[in-house]
mmCIF file of C-alpha atoms in Angstrom:
data_model
loop_
_atom_site.group_PDB
_atom_site.id
_atom_site.type_symbol
_atom_site.label_atom_id
_atom_site.label_comp_id
_atom_site.label_asym_id
_atom_site.label_seq_id
_atom_site.Cartn_x
_atom_site.Cartn_y
_atom_site.Cartn_z
ATOM 1 C CA MET D 10 -4.261 -14.004 -16.918
ATOM 2 C CA LYS D 11 -6.577 -12.594 -14.251
ATOM 3 C CA ARG D 12 -8.380 -9.273 -14.280
ATOM 4 C CA ILE D 13 -9.799 -7.290 -11.357
ATOM 5 C CA ILE D 14 -11.877 -4.105 -11.263
ATOM 6 C CA ILE D 15 -12.299 -2.108 -8.052
ATOM 7 C CA SER D 16 -14.963 0.603 -8.228
ATOM 8 C CA GLY D 17 -15.929 3.189 -5.651
ATOM 9 C CA ALA D 18 -15.974 6.839 -4.666
ATOM 10 C CA GLY D 19 -13.110 9.240 -4.107
ATOM 11 C CA GLY D 20 -11.839 9.124 -0.531
ATOM 12 C CA GLN D 21 -12.503 5.394 -0.041
ATOM 13 C CA GLY D 22 -8.900 4.365 -0.647
ATOM 14 C CA ILE D 23 -9.502 2.680 -4.027
ATOM 15 C CA LYS D 24 -6.236 4.002 -5.478
ATOM 16 C CA LEU D 25 -4.252 2.908 -2.406
ATOM 17 C CA MET D 26 -5.921 -0.524 -2.468
ATOM 18 C CA ALA D 27 -5.125 -1.017 -6.169
ATOM 19 C CA ILE D 28 -1.502 0.099 -5.815
ATOM 20 C CA THR D 29 -0.991 -2.084 -2.730
ATOM 21 C CA LEU D 30 -2.565 -5.127 -4.403
ATOM 22 C CA GLY D 31 -0.400 -4.535 -7.479
ATOM 23 C CA LYS D 32 2.768 -4.374 -5.355
ATOM 24 C CA VAL D 33 1.853 -7.569 -3.497
ATOM 25 C CA LEU D 34 1.200 -9.393 -6.777
ATOM 26 C CA ALA D 35 4.508 -8.121 -8.191
ATOM 27 C CA GLN D 36 6.340 -9.417 -5.093
ATOM 28 C CA LEU D 37 4.692 -12.792 -5.744
ATOM 29 C CA SER D 38 6.408 -12.753 -9.182
ATOM 30 C CA TYR D 39 3.352 -11.781 -11.228
ATOM 31 C CA ASN D 40 3.499 -9.312 -14.096
ATOM 32 C CA VAL D 41 1.062 -6.534 -13.193
ATOM 33 C CA SER D 42 -0.659 -3.775 -15.137
ATOM 34 C CA ALA D 43 -2.791 -1.153 -13.375
ATOM 35 C CA ASP D 44 -4.910 1.699 -14.702
ATOM 36 C CA ILE D 45 -6.743 4.038 -12.350
ATOM 37 C CA GLN D 46 -9.429 6.362 -13.699
ATOM 38 C CA TYR D 47 -11.137 8.998 -11.581
ATOM 39 C CA ASP D 48 -13.168 12.208 -11.711
ATOM 40 C CA ALA D 49 -11.564 15.539 -10.899
ATOM 41 C CA ALA D 50 -13.518 15.748 -7.602
ATOM 42 C CA ILE D 51 -11.331 15.078 -4.573
ATOM 43 C CA ARG D 52 -14.012 13.336 -2.490
ATOM 44 C CA GLY D 53 -17.162 11.640 -3.691
ATOM 45 C CA GLY D 54 -16.223 11.451 -7.375
ATOM 46 C CA LYS D 55 -16.172 8.114 -9.165
ATOM 47 C CA ILE D 56 -12.926 6.091 -9.185
ATOM 48 C CA VAL D 57 -12.258 2.792 -10.948
ATOM 49 C CA ALA D 58 -9.058 0.733 -10.771
ATOM 50 C CA PHE D 59 -8.339 -1.877 -13.450
ATOM 51 C CA LEU D 60 -5.719 -4.517 -12.582
ATOM 52 C CA THR D 61 -4.397 -7.285 -14.797
ATOM 53 C CA TYR D 62 -1.900 -9.841 -13.522
ATOM 54 C CA SER D 63 -0.294 -12.939 -14.966
ATOM 55 C CA LYS D 64 2.775 -15.150 -14.706
ATOM 56 C CA GLU D 65 3.118 -14.630 -18.469
ATOM 57 C CA LYS D 66 3.854 -11.355 -20.239
ATOM 58 C CA ILE D 67 0.716 -9.171 -20.384
ATOM 59 C CA LYS D 68 -0.023 -8.487 -24.043
ATOM 60 C CA ASN D 69 -3.340 -6.660 -23.600
ATOM 61 C CA PRO D 70 -3.989 -5.023 -20.215
ATOM 62 C CA VAL D 71 -7.457 -3.747 -21.171
ATOM 63 C CA VAL D 72 -10.084 -5.040 -18.739
ATOM 64 C CA GLU D 73 -13.492 -5.481 -20.350
ATOM 65 C CA GLU D 74 -14.866 -8.489 -18.475
ATOM 66 C CA PRO D 75 -13.043 -8.974 -15.163
ATOM 67 C CA ASP D 76 -12.652 -12.157 -13.193
ATOM 68 C CA ILE D 77 -13.429 -10.199 -10.016
ATOM 69 C CA PHE D 78 -15.425 -6.967 -9.648
ATOM 70 C CA LEU D 79 -15.216 -5.324 -6.222
ATOM 71 C CA LYS D 80 -17.885 -2.617 -5.900
ATOM 72 C CA LEU D 81 -17.515 -0.363 -2.865
ATOM 73 C CA HIS D 82 -20.057 2.368 -3.636
ATOM 74 C CA ARG D 83 -23.579 2.269 -5.055
ATOM 75 C CA GLU D 84 -22.800 5.042 -7.542
ATOM 76 C CA GLY D 85 -19.900 3.084 -9.014
ATOM 77 C CA ASP D 86 -19.924 1.606 -12.483
ATOM 78 C CA HIS D 87 -21.407 -1.805 -13.156
ATOM 79 C CA PHE D 88 -19.360 -4.508 -14.859
ATOM 80 C CA VAL D 89 -20.215 -8.076 -15.806
ATOM 81 C CA ALA D 90 -17.744 -10.326 -13.996
ATOM 82 C CA LYS D 91 -17.230 -13.954 -13.079
ATOM 83 C CA LYS D 92 -17.360 -12.935 -9.406
ATOM 84 C CA VAL D 93 -18.932 -9.756 -8.026
ATOM 85 C CA ILE D 94 -18.151 -8.702 -4.475
ATOM 86 C CA CYS D 95 -20.313 -5.970 -2.998
ATOM 87 C CA ASP D 96 -22.435 -5.115 0.002
ATOM 88 C CA LYS D 97 -26.092 -6.015 -0.686
ATOM 89 C CA ARG D 98 -27.093 -2.439 0.163
ATOM 90 C CA MET D 99 -25.024 -1.289 -2.818
ATOM 91 C CA CYS D 100 -25.985 -3.816 -5.475
#
């Protein structure tokens, strides 16, 4: 089972990216679980997408320590992950 967190600000396309990635993984025959949490603000508010995917049935989709953390905004949350991807100006 693999877990991914994508964190950023409203208006950056985080929700679209998470949904698209989930659909691609599903087409590759993975079981996918996605949870998207965001502030009520339309632009600039915090948004975090949690994705879990596996060839096996997903028993617990909760993402606490992701395999990959993609941080797209300096105000985004910080998570401990096996691999962190972010622009050096934001980390």
